[in-house]
PDB file of C-alpha atoms in Angstrom:
ATOM      1  CA  MET A 776      16.011  66.556 148.062  1.00  0.00           C
ATOM      2  CA  LYS A 777      19.494  67.905 148.333  1.00  0.00           C
ATOM      3  CA  LYS A 778      20.090  65.880 151.484  1.00  0.00           C
ATOM      4  CA  ILE A 779      18.841  62.741 149.701  1.00  0.00           C
ATOM      5  CA  LEU A 780      20.981  63.411 146.615  1.00  0.00           C
ATOM      6  CA  THR A 781      23.963  63.952 149.133  1.00  0.00           C
ATOM      7  CA  LEU A 782      23.245  60.797 151.058  1.00  0.00           C
ATOM      8  CA  LEU A 783      22.995  58.762 147.655  1.00  0.00           C
ATOM      9  CA  LEU A 784      26.205  60.071 146.547  1.00  0.00           C
ATOM     10  CA  LEU A 785      27.964  59.292 149.819  1.00  0.00           C
ATOM     11  CA  ALA A 786      26.510  55.743 149.775  1.00  0.00           C
ATOM     12  CA  THR A 787      27.448  55.166 146.156  1.00  0.00           C
ATOM     13  CA  THR A 788      31.031  56.240 146.916  1.00  0.00           C
ATOM     14  CA  THR A 789      31.298  54.171 150.036  1.00  0.00           C
ATOM     15  CA  VAL A 790      30.219  51.108 148.080  1.00  0.00           C
ATOM     16  CA  ALA A 791      32.429  51.846 145.284  1.00  0.00           C
ATOM     17  CA  PHE A 792      35.603  52.099 147.655  1.00  0.00           C
ATOM     18  CA  ALA A 793      34.232  48.997 149.518  1.00  0.00           C
ATOM     19  CA  GLN A 794      34.402  46.769 146.524  1.00  0.00           C
ATOM     20  CA  PRO A 795      37.367  44.462 146.147  1.00  0.00           C
ATOM     21  CA  LYS A 796      40.092  45.668 144.102  1.00  0.00           C
ATOM     22  CA  LYS A 797      42.292  43.656 141.902  1.00  0.00           C
ATOM     23  CA  LEU A 798      45.951  44.877 142.632  1.00  0.00           C
ATOM     24  CA  GLU A 799      48.390  44.070 140.129  1.00  0.00           C
ATOM     25  CA  LEU A 800      50.848  45.518 137.662  1.00  0.00           C
ATOM     26  CA  ASN A 801      49.391  46.645 134.435  1.00  0.00           C
ATOM     27  CA  LEU A 802      52.483  47.761 132.513  1.00  0.00           C
ATOM     28  CA  GLN A 803      52.366  48.559 128.698  1.00  0.00           C
ATOM     29  CA  LYS A 804      54.862  47.243 126.065  1.00  0.00           C
ATOM     30  CA  ASP A 805      57.780  49.498 124.904  1.00  0.00           C
ATOM     31  CA  SER A 806      57.019  51.770 127.958  1.00  0.00           C
ATOM     32  CA  THR A 807      59.852  52.699 130.277  1.00  0.00           C
ATOM     33  CA  TYR A 808      59.312  53.085 134.185  1.00  0.00           C
ATOM     34  CA  TYR A 809      61.810  54.679 136.438  1.00  0.00           C
ATOM     35  CA  LEU A 810      62.622  54.480 140.023  1.00  0.00           C
ATOM     36  CA  THR A 811      64.828  56.593 142.161  1.00  0.00           C
ATOM     37  CA  THR A 812      66.202  55.408 145.492  1.00  0.00           C
ATOM     38  CA  ASN A 813      67.791  57.319 148.407  1.00  0.00           C
ATOM     39  CA  GLY A 814      68.699  55.661 151.639  1.00  0.00           C
ATOM     40  CA  LYS A 815      70.688  55.497 154.685  1.00  0.00           C
ATOM     41  CA  LEU A 816      72.315  52.527 156.261  1.00  0.00           C
ATOM     42  CA  ASP A 817      74.032  52.109 159.446  1.00  0.00           C
ATOM     43  CA  ILE A 818      75.990  49.027 160.434  1.00  0.00           C
ATOM     44  CA  ASP A 819      76.938  48.803 164.162  1.00  0.00           C
ATOM     45  CA  GLN A 820      79.395  45.937 165.202  1.00  0.00           C
ATOM     46  CA  THR A 821      81.986  45.097 167.906  1.00  0.00           C
ATOM     47  CA  ILE A 822      85.175  43.720 166.816  1.00  0.00           C
ATOM     48  CA  GLN A 823      87.403  42.166 169.501  1.00  0.00           C
ATOM     49  CA  GLY A 824      85.773  44.482 171.921  1.00  0.00           C
ATOM     50  CA  ALA A 825      86.166  47.494 169.813  1.00  0.00           C
ATOM     51  CA  HIS A 826      82.881  49.313 168.875  1.00  0.00           C
ATOM     52  CA  GLN A 827      82.557  50.284 165.149  1.00  0.00           C
ATOM     53  CA  LEU A 828      79.895  52.189 163.417  1.00  0.00           C
ATOM     54  CA  ILE A 829      79.675  52.270 159.680  1.00  0.00           C
ATOM     55  CA  LYS A 830      77.427  54.986 158.180  1.00  0.00           C
ATOM     56  CA  THR A 831      76.420  54.734 154.494  1.00  0.00           C
ATOM     57  CA  THR A 832      74.194  56.826 152.166  1.00  0.00           C
ATOM     58  CA  ILE A 833      73.161  55.517 148.749  1.00  0.00           C
ATOM     59  CA  LYS A 834      71.459  56.735 145.829  1.00  0.00           C
ATOM     60  CA  GLY A 835      70.509  55.438 142.487  1.00  0.00           C
ATOM     61  CA  ARG A 836      68.145  55.616 139.483  1.00  0.00           C
ATOM     62  CA  MET A 837      67.022  52.787 137.375  1.00  0.00           C
ATOM     63  CA  SER A 838      65.040  52.286 134.184  1.00  0.00           C
ATOM     64  CA  HIS A 839      62.793  49.333 133.268  1.00  0.00           C
ATOM     65  CA  LYS A 840      61.663  49.025 129.789  1.00  0.00           C
ATOM     66  CA  VAL A 841      58.905  46.408 128.993  1.00  0.00           C
ATOM     67  CA  THR A 842      60.301  44.610 125.992  1.00  0.00           C
ATOM     68  CA  SER A 843      57.454  41.981 125.822  1.00  0.00           C
ATOM     69  CA  ILE A 844      54.467  40.555 127.573  1.00  0.00           C
ATOM     70  CA  LYS A 845      53.482  36.941 127.762  1.00  0.00           C
ATOM     71  CA  ASP A 846      50.326  35.958 129.650  1.00  0.00           C
ATOM     72  CA  THR A 847      51.098  37.183 133.423  1.00  0.00           C
ATOM     73  CA  LEU A 848      54.731  37.793 132.876  1.00  0.00           C
ATOM     74  CA  TYR A 849      56.592  40.913 131.938  1.00  0.00           C
ATOM     75  CA  ASN A 850      60.035  40.749 130.105  1.00  0.00           C
ATOM     76  CA  ILE A 851      61.983  44.003 131.187  1.00  0.00           C
ATOM     77  CA  GLU A 852      65.163  45.404 130.156  1.00  0.00           C
ATOM     78  CA  VAL A 853      66.740  47.139 133.297  1.00  0.00           C
ATOM     79  CA  ALA A 854      69.688  49.608 133.436  1.00  0.00           C
ATOM     80  CA  TYR A 855      71.194  51.692 135.933  1.00  0.00           C
ATOM     81  CA  LYS A 856      71.142  55.277 135.088  1.00  0.00           C
ATOM     82  CA  SER A 857      73.208  56.495 138.061  1.00  0.00           C
ATOM     83  CA  ILE A 858      74.789  54.962 141.210  1.00  0.00           C
ATOM     84  CA  GLY A 859      76.300  56.856 144.169  1.00  0.00           C
ATOM     85  CA  MET A 860      77.548  55.925 147.730  1.00  0.00           C
ATOM     86  CA  GLU A 861      79.249  57.540 150.489  1.00  0.00           C
ATOM     87  CA  MET A 862      80.668  55.562 153.443  1.00  0.00           C
ATOM     88  CA  GLU A 863      81.941  56.908 156.828  1.00  0.00           C
ATOM     89  CA  ILE A 864      83.977  54.641 158.911  1.00  0.00           C
ATOM     90  CA  GLN A 865      86.343  55.510 161.838  1.00  0.00           C
ATOM     91  CA  GLY A 866      86.446  58.999 160.787  1.00  0.00           C
ATOM     92  CA  LYS A 867      87.389  58.373 157.172  1.00  0.00           C
ATOM     93  CA  THR A 868      84.922  58.716 154.226  1.00  0.00           C
ATOM     94  CA  LEU A 869      84.896  56.688 151.004  1.00  0.00           C
ATOM     95  CA  SER A 870      82.482  57.916 148.267  1.00  0.00           C
ATOM     96  CA  PHE A 871      81.992  57.302 144.685  1.00  0.00           C
ATOM     97  CA  ASP A 872      79.458  58.492 142.159  1.00  0.00           C
ATOM     98  CA  SER A 873      78.768  57.495 138.605  1.00  0.00           C
ATOM     99  CA  GLU A 874      77.972  61.116 137.689  1.00  0.00           C
ATOM    100  CA  ALA A 875      81.133  62.629 139.383  1.00  0.00           C
ATOM    101  CA  ALA A 876      83.118  64.947 137.476  1.00  0.00           C
ATOM    102  CA  ASP A 877      86.589  63.871 139.201  1.00  0.00           C
ATOM    103  CA  SER A 878      87.930  61.197 136.966  1.00  0.00           C
ATOM    104  CA  SER A 879      90.532  60.238 139.388  1.00  0.00           C
ATOM    105  CA  ASN A 880      88.264  58.424 141.570  1.00  0.00           C
ATOM    106  CA  ILE A 881      88.645  54.954 140.425  1.00  0.00           C
ATOM    107  CA  PHE A 882      85.454  53.710 142.124  1.00  0.00           C
ATOM    108  CA  SER A 883      83.415  56.460 140.450  1.00  0.00           C
ATOM    109  CA  ARG A 884      84.898  55.415 137.050  1.00  0.00           C
ATOM    110  CA  VAL A 885      84.032  51.831 137.749  1.00  0.00           C
ATOM    111  CA  MET A 886      80.400  52.716 138.678  1.00  0.00           C
ATOM    112  CA  LYS A 887      80.085  54.973 135.683  1.00  0.00           C
ATOM    113  CA  SER A 888      81.121  51.849 133.409  1.00  0.00           C
ATOM    114  CA  ILE A 889      78.117  49.867 134.981  1.00  0.00           C
ATOM    115  CA  VAL A 890      75.706  52.594 133.993  1.00  0.00           C
ATOM    116  CA  ASN A 891      73.477  51.965 130.996  1.00  0.00           C
ATOM    117  CA  LYS A 892      74.497  48.299 130.589  1.00  0.00           C
ATOM    118  CA  PRO A 893      71.136  46.506 130.430  1.00  0.00           C
ATOM    119  CA  PHE A 894      70.290  43.304 132.026  1.00  0.00           C
ATOM    120  CA  ASP A 895      66.993  41.262 132.089  1.00  0.00           C
ATOM    121  CA  LEU A 896      64.275  40.828 134.449  1.00  0.00           C
ATOM    122  CA  VAL A 897      61.086  38.791 134.327  1.00  0.00           C
ATOM    123  CA  LEU A 898      58.389  40.192 136.527  1.00  0.00           C
ATOM    124  CA  SER A 899      54.848  38.770 137.158  1.00  0.00           C
ATOM    125  CA  LYS A 900      51.698  40.858 137.358  1.00  0.00           C
ATOM    126  CA  ARG A 901      51.841  40.178 141.133  1.00  0.00           C
ATOM    127  CA  GLY A 902      55.153  41.809 141.495  1.00  0.00           C
ATOM    128  CA  GLU A 903      57.094  38.662 141.886  1.00  0.00           C
ATOM    129  CA  ILE A 904      60.843  38.487 140.648  1.00  0.00           C
ATOM    130  CA  VAL A 905      60.661  35.236 138.425  1.00  0.00           C
ATOM    131  CA  THR A 906      64.257  35.433 136.727  1.00  0.00           C
ATOM    132  CA  ILE A 907      67.133  37.675 136.422  1.00  0.00           C
ATOM    133  CA  LYS A 908      69.572  37.246 133.554  1.00  0.00           C
ATOM    134  CA  ASN A 909      72.605  38.649 131.858  1.00  0.00           C
ATOM    135  CA  THR A 910      73.899  40.690 134.979  1.00  0.00           C
ATOM    136  CA  GLN A 911      77.474  39.726 133.741  1.00  0.00           C
ATOM    137  CA  ASN A 912      76.937  42.442 131.198  1.00  0.00           C
ATOM    138  CA  LEU A 913      77.434  44.977 134.061  1.00  0.00           C
ATOM    139  CA  PHE A 914      81.068  43.836 134.534  1.00  0.00           C
ATOM    140  CA  LYS A 915      82.234  43.750 130.989  1.00  0.00           C
ATOM    141  CA  ASN A 916      85.311  46.046 130.197  1.00  0.00           C
ATOM    142  CA  ILE A 917      84.954  47.771 133.687  1.00  0.00           C
ATOM    143  CA  PHE A 918      88.711  48.224 134.031  1.00  0.00           C
ATOM    144  CA  ASP A 919      89.115  49.540 130.473  1.00  0.00           C
ATOM    145  CA  GLY A 920      90.764  52.953 130.519  1.00  0.00           C
ATOM    146  CA  LEU A 921      91.625  52.805 134.181  1.00  0.00           C
ATOM    147  CA  PRO A 922      95.378  53.271 135.679  1.00  0.00           C
ATOM    148  CA  PRO A 923      97.034  49.796 135.987  1.00  0.00           C
ATOM    149  CA  ILE A 924      95.564  47.782 138.790  1.00  0.00           C
ATOM    150  CA  PRO A 925      97.215  44.715 140.198  1.00  0.00           C
ATOM    151  CA  GLU A 926      95.499  41.475 139.060  1.00  0.00           C
ATOM    152  CA  GLU A 927      94.817  40.647 142.630  1.00  0.00           C
ATOM    153  CA  LYS A 928      93.079  43.762 143.380  1.00  0.00           C
ATOM    154  CA  LYS A 929      91.009  43.404 140.100  1.00  0.00           C
ATOM    155  CA  THR A 930      89.880  39.998 141.180  1.00  0.00           C
ATOM    156  CA  GLN A 931      88.977  41.206 144.781  1.00  0.00           C
ATOM    157  CA  LEU A 932      87.137  44.250 143.429  1.00  0.00           C
ATOM    158  CA  LEU A 933      85.220  42.242 140.815  1.00  0.00           C
ATOM    159  CA  ALA A 934      84.326  39.574 143.549  1.00  0.00           C
ATOM    160  CA  GLN A 935      82.828  42.491 145.698  1.00  0.00           C
ATOM    161  CA  LEU A 936      81.078  44.071 142.749  1.00  0.00           C
ATOM    162  CA  GLN A 937      79.349  40.591 141.861  1.00  0.00           C
ATOM    163  CA  GLN A 938      78.189  40.205 145.431  1.00  0.00           C
ATOM    164  CA  SER A 939      76.436  43.558 145.083  1.00  0.00           C
ATOM    165  CA  PHE A 940      75.260  43.389 141.523  1.00  0.00           C
ATOM    166  CA  GLY A 941      75.121  39.617 140.920  1.00  0.00           C
ATOM    167  CA  ASP A 942      71.898  37.747 140.243  1.00  0.00           C
ATOM    168  CA  LYS A 943      71.195  36.843 143.871  1.00  0.00           C
ATOM    169  CA  ALA A 944      71.857  40.314 145.298  1.00  0.00           C
ATOM    170  CA  ILE A 945      69.889  42.010 142.653  1.00  0.00           C
ATOM    171  CA  ARG A 946      66.857  39.670 142.831  1.00  0.00           C
ATOM    172  CA  GLY A 947      66.684  40.340 146.700  1.00  0.00           C
ATOM    173  CA  ASN A 948      67.051  44.167 146.230  1.00  0.00           C
ATOM    174  CA  PHE A 949      64.505  44.409 143.496  1.00  0.00           C
ATOM    175  CA  GLN A 950      62.071  42.212 145.225  1.00  0.00           C
ATOM    176  CA  GLU A 951      61.983  44.452 148.201  1.00  0.00           C
ATOM    177  CA  SER A 952      61.182  47.490 145.739  1.00  0.00           C
ATOM    178  CA  PHE A 953      57.992  45.422 144.536  1.00  0.00           C
ATOM    179  CA  ILE A 954      55.016  44.580 146.628  1.00  0.00           C
ATOM    180  CA  VAL A 955      53.978  40.960 146.047  1.00  0.00           C
ATOM    181  CA  PHE A 956      50.218  41.501 145.255  1.00  0.00           C
ATOM    182  CA  PRO A 957      47.290  39.185 146.635  1.00  0.00           C
ATOM    183  CA  LYS A 958      46.247  36.466 144.425  1.00  0.00           C
ATOM    184  CA  THR A 959      42.578  37.603 144.881  1.00  0.00           C
ATOM    185  CA  PRO A 960      40.977  41.075 144.874  1.00  0.00           C
ATOM    186  CA  ILE A 961      41.251  42.897 148.126  1.00  0.00           C
ATOM    187  CA  ALA A 962      38.893  45.287 149.914  1.00  0.00           C
ATOM    188  CA  LEU A 963      39.797  48.579 151.635  1.00  0.00           C
ATOM    189  CA  LYS A 964      41.272  47.663 155.057  1.00  0.00           C
ATOM    190  CA  GLY A 965      41.781  44.055 153.750  1.00  0.00           C
ATOM    191  CA  SER A 966      45.092  42.256 154.220  1.00  0.00           C
ATOM    192  CA  TRP A 967      47.201  39.561 152.814  1.00  0.00           C
ATOM    193  CA  THR A 968      50.465  38.018 153.424  1.00  0.00           C
ATOM    194  CA  SER A 969      53.608  37.044 151.303  1.00  0.00           C
ATOM    195  CA  ARG A 970      57.072  35.533 151.731  1.00  0.00           C
ATOM    196  CA  THR A 971      60.211  36.603 149.926  1.00  0.00           C
ATOM    197  CA  PHE A 972      63.778  35.718 150.235  1.00  0.00           C
ATOM    198  CA  LEU A 973      66.785  37.833 150.774  1.00  0.00           C
ATOM    199  CA  GLU A 974      70.167  36.762 149.497  1.00  0.00           C
ATOM    200  CA  THR A 975      72.791  39.698 149.268  1.00  0.00           C
ATOM    201  CA  GLY A 976      76.413  39.877 149.917  1.00  0.00           C
ATOM    202  CA  ALA A 977      76.952  37.407 152.936  1.00  0.00           C
ATOM    203  CA  ILE A 978      73.284  37.443 154.092  1.00  0.00           C
ATOM    204  CA  SER A 979      70.571  34.956 153.592  1.00  0.00           C
ATOM    205  CA  ALA A 980      67.020  35.442 155.091  1.00  0.00           C
ATOM    206  CA  LYS A 981      63.266  34.940 154.607  1.00  0.00           C
ATOM    207  CA  THR A 982      60.768  37.715 155.112  1.00  0.00           C
ATOM    208  CA  ASN A 983      57.066  37.105 155.991  1.00  0.00           C
ATOM    209  CA  THR A 984      55.066  40.395 155.316  1.00  0.00           C
ATOM    210  CA  ARG A 985      51.601  41.302 156.132  1.00  0.00           C
ATOM    211  CA  TYR A 986      50.098  43.874 153.918  1.00  0.00           C
ATOM    212  CA  VAL A 987      47.172  46.204 154.390  1.00  0.00           C
ATOM    213  CA  LEU A 988      45.341  48.279 151.776  1.00  0.00           C
ATOM    214  CA  ASN A 989      44.778  51.367 153.973  1.00  0.00           C
ATOM    215  CA  ASN A 990      43.563  53.878 151.552  1.00  0.00           C
ATOM    216  CA  ILE A 991      42.380  54.555 148.060  1.00  0.00           C
ATOM    217  CA  THR A 992      42.897  57.872 146.429  1.00  0.00           C
ATOM    218  CA  ASP A 993      42.032  59.260 143.100  1.00  0.00           C
ATOM    219  CA  ASP A 994      45.333  58.193 141.757  1.00  0.00           C
ATOM    220  CA  GLY A 995      46.561  55.514 143.737  1.00  0.00           C
ATOM    221  CA  TYR A 996      46.322  52.701 146.468  1.00  0.00           C
ATOM    222  CA  GLU A 997      48.055  53.235 149.682  1.00  0.00           C
ATOM    223  CA  ILE A 998      49.437  50.116 151.402  1.00  0.00           C
ATOM    224  CA  SER A 999      51.410  49.398 154.424  1.00  0.00           C
ATOM    225  CA  GLY A1000      53.505  46.238 155.139  1.00  0.00           C
ATOM    226  CA  ASP A1001      54.858  44.699 158.578  1.00  0.00           C
ATOM    227  CA  ALA A1002      57.392  41.968 158.167  1.00  0.00           C
ATOM    228  CA  ILE A1003      59.252  39.619 160.265  1.00  0.00           C
ATOM    229  CA  VAL A1004      62.852  38.597 159.043  1.00  0.00           C
ATOM    230  CA  VAL A1005      63.875  35.013 159.810  1.00  0.00           C
ATOM    231  CA  PRO A1006      67.078  33.111 159.011  1.00  0.00           C
ATOM    232  CA  GLY A1007      67.111  31.589 155.430  1.00  0.00           C
ATOM    233  CA  ALA A1008      69.355  28.760 154.301  1.00  0.00           C
ATOM    234  CA  PRO A1009      72.863  29.187 155.673  1.00  0.00           C
ATOM    235  CA  ALA A1010      74.715  31.929 153.694  1.00  0.00           C
ATOM    236  CA  GLU A1011      77.910  31.294 151.781  1.00  0.00           C
ATOM    237  CA  PHE A1012      80.985  32.890 152.966  1.00  0.00           C
ATOM    238  CA  LYS A1013      81.899  35.948 150.760  1.00  0.00           C
ATOM    239  CA  ASN A1014      85.312  37.335 150.171  1.00  0.00           C
ATOM    240  CA  GLY A1015      85.622  41.065 151.466  1.00  0.00           C
ATOM    241  CA  ASN A1016      88.837  42.858 152.096  1.00  0.00           C
ATOM    242  CA  GLY A1017      90.952  39.767 152.308  1.00  0.00           C
ATOM    243  CA  TYR A1018      88.479  37.878 154.537  1.00  0.00           C
ATOM    244  CA  PHE A1019      85.584  35.466 154.296  1.00  0.00           C
ATOM    245  CA  MET A1020      82.565  36.557 155.849  1.00  0.00           C
ATOM    246  CA  ARG A1021      78.757  35.569 156.264  1.00  0.00           C
ATOM    247  CA  MET A1022      76.011  36.708 158.631  1.00  0.00           C
ATOM    248  CA  SER A1023      74.219  34.005 160.612  1.00  0.00           C
ATOM    249  CA  ASN A1024      71.267  34.032 163.167  1.00  0.00           C
ATOM    250  CA  VAL A1025      69.503  36.702 161.175  1.00  0.00           C
ATOM    251  CA  SER A1026      66.370  38.229 162.702  1.00  0.00           C
ATOM    252  CA  GLY A1027      64.617  41.658 162.611  1.00  0.00           C
ATOM    253  CA  THR A1028      61.558  43.634 161.304  1.00  0.00           C
ATOM    254  CA  THR A1029      60.676  45.613 158.126  1.00  0.00           C
ATOM    255  CA  LYS A1030      58.096  48.281 157.966  1.00  0.00           C
ATOM    256  CA  THR A1031      56.894  49.458 154.520  1.00  0.00           C
ATOM    257  CA  ILE A1032      54.653  52.281 153.493  1.00  0.00           C
ATOM    258  CA  VAL A1033      53.969  52.687 149.718  1.00  0.00           C
ATOM    259  CA  LYS A1034      51.676  54.193 147.275  1.00  0.00           C
ATOM    260  CA  ILE A1035      51.161  52.466 143.874  1.00  0.00           C
ATOM    261  CA  ASP A1036      49.624  53.954 140.739  1.00  0.00           C
ATOM    262  CA  LYS A1037      45.960  52.949 140.253  1.00  0.00           C
ATOM    263  CA  GLN A1038      46.383  52.347 136.579  1.00  0.00           C
ATOM    264  CA  THR A1039      49.820  50.665 136.260  1.00  0.00           C
ATOM    265  CA  GLY A1040      50.457  49.290 139.742  1.00  0.00           C
ATOM    266  CA  TRP A1041      53.890  50.833 139.608  1.00  0.00           C
ATOM    267  CA  ILE A1042      55.549  52.492 142.657  1.00  0.00           C
ATOM    268  CA  LEU A1043      54.538  56.245 143.136  1.00  0.00           C
ATOM    269  CA  GLU A1044      56.493  56.561 146.346  1.00  0.00           C
ATOM    270  CA  SER A1045      57.717  54.294 149.254  1.00  0.00           C
ATOM    271  CA  GLN A1046      59.638  54.159 152.496  1.00  0.00           C
ATOM    272  CA  VAL A1047      61.118  50.998 153.922  1.00  0.00           C
ATOM    273  CA  VAL A1048      62.667  50.993 157.475  1.00  0.00           C
ATOM    274  CA  LYS A1049      64.730  47.942 158.434  1.00  0.00           C
ATOM    275  CA  ALA A1050      66.077  46.775 161.730  1.00  0.00           C
ATOM    276  CA  ILE A1051      68.132  43.480 161.401  1.00  0.00           C
ATOM    277  CA  LYS A1052      70.634  41.868 163.593  1.00  0.00           C
ATOM    278  CA  GLY A1053      72.765  38.874 163.506  1.00  0.00           C
ATOM    279  CA  THR A1054      76.171  37.299 164.170  1.00  0.00           C
ATOM    280  CA  MET A1055      78.977  37.862 161.559  1.00  0.00           C
ATOM    281  CA  GLN A1056      81.401  34.988 161.179  1.00  0.00           C
ATOM    282  CA  VAL A1057      84.923  35.638 159.667  1.00  0.00           C
ATOM    283  CA  LYS A1058      87.428  33.242 158.154  1.00  0.00           C
ATOM    284  CA  GLN A1059      90.929  33.901 157.090  1.00  0.00           C
ATOM    285  CA  THR A1060      90.542  31.471 154.276  1.00  0.00           C
ATOM    286  CA  LEU A1061      87.573  29.952 152.719  1.00  0.00           C
ATOM    287  CA  ALA A1062      88.516  26.387 153.703  1.00  0.00           C
ATOM    288  CA  GLY A1063      89.640  27.239 157.204  1.00  0.00           C
ATOM    289  CA  PRO A1064      87.913  27.424 160.610  1.00  0.00           C
ATOM    290  CA  ILE A1065      85.821  30.386 161.750  1.00  0.00           C
ATOM    291  CA  ALA A1066      88.538  32.776 163.275  1.00  0.00           C
ATOM    292  CA  MET A1067      86.191  35.369 164.835  1.00  0.00           C
ATOM    293  CA  THR A1068      82.410  36.035 165.474  1.00  0.00           C
ATOM    294  CA  MET A1069      80.830  39.353 166.193  1.00  0.00           C
ATOM    295  CA  PRO A1070      77.283  40.771 166.758  1.00  0.00           C
ATOM    296  CA  MET A1071      76.018  43.049 164.197  1.00  0.00           C
ATOM    297  CA  THR A1072      72.909  45.397 163.803  1.00  0.00           C
ATOM    298  CA  VAL A1073      71.822  46.854 160.455  1.00  0.00           C
ATOM    299  CA  ASN A1074      69.339  49.797 160.427  1.00  0.00           C
ATOM    300  CA  ALA A1075      68.249  51.237 157.267  1.00  0.00           C
ATOM    301  CA  ILE A1076      65.630  53.751 155.714  1.00  0.00           C
ATOM    302  CA  LEU A1077      65.066  53.567 152.037  1.00  0.00           C
ATOM    303  CA  HIS A1078      62.975  56.070 149.983  1.00  0.00           C
ATOM    304  CA  THR A1079      61.841  55.200 146.494  1.00  0.00           C
ATOM    305  CA  ASN A1080      59.853  57.192 143.967  1.00  0.00           C
ATOM    306  CA  HIS A1081      58.759  57.108 140.430  1.00  0.00           C
ATOM    307  CA  ASP A1082      60.066  60.109 138.253  1.00  0.00           C
TER     308      ASP A1082
END
């Protein structure tokens, strides 16, 4: 009898796990969800025959408050709670941290001014970024209280910030954090594909991802994704350090391992590994000819978790 009961229990469990699951976000109005990201980014390039490696570590924490729900869409108020970065290039280190106690670091003070300034995001139940609005709020009064800065430097710094925190950049970065769930229920070991677009800084690319539901635990769904990165529409030249640059011929791969909460669909933890290469084109003036081209590779590992 015990063996029969055990076999019956195993059979019931197997059937339950084999049933297709509806994977989607199930967020609650007025609830706030957090994500903390830590990552390493290496940019390898050759400029006029000289090899250059830029090593960057980044960290950040963001809040996502659901302000309203309409049909299959969530209106979310998003705010950076902390931002930090350290960049090592040619033996020199540049760092900033919105939580730094050193008030003499202008970059840290600028980042601190961005923290707790909300902007709006519309997110579908499938995890698709529909719209991003009011990111201009991030840049209001960012130079208040700082030592005098030449207007030219202010303009340059603001342009660089908008490249990293503008609508297109935030859309691309956010979409990488959220899995685009399948339109129909998916069974254990089942797969589906999705296409997303990346437009950040001077890069434009399309990503085709194949996801697999690998495991179902008591508290979550474990999913992996393998993506191919291909060029998107030609990227615009962006101002950086007095030059205008864009990356063309973009290609590469992205591998994702993520665990999402069974109840909410929110990310519990994830790891994204990127390997991207392309050609950087440089102009001295926006209207001028391309003055220089150079190969570039980007390798990154990003860890995200809910806290």
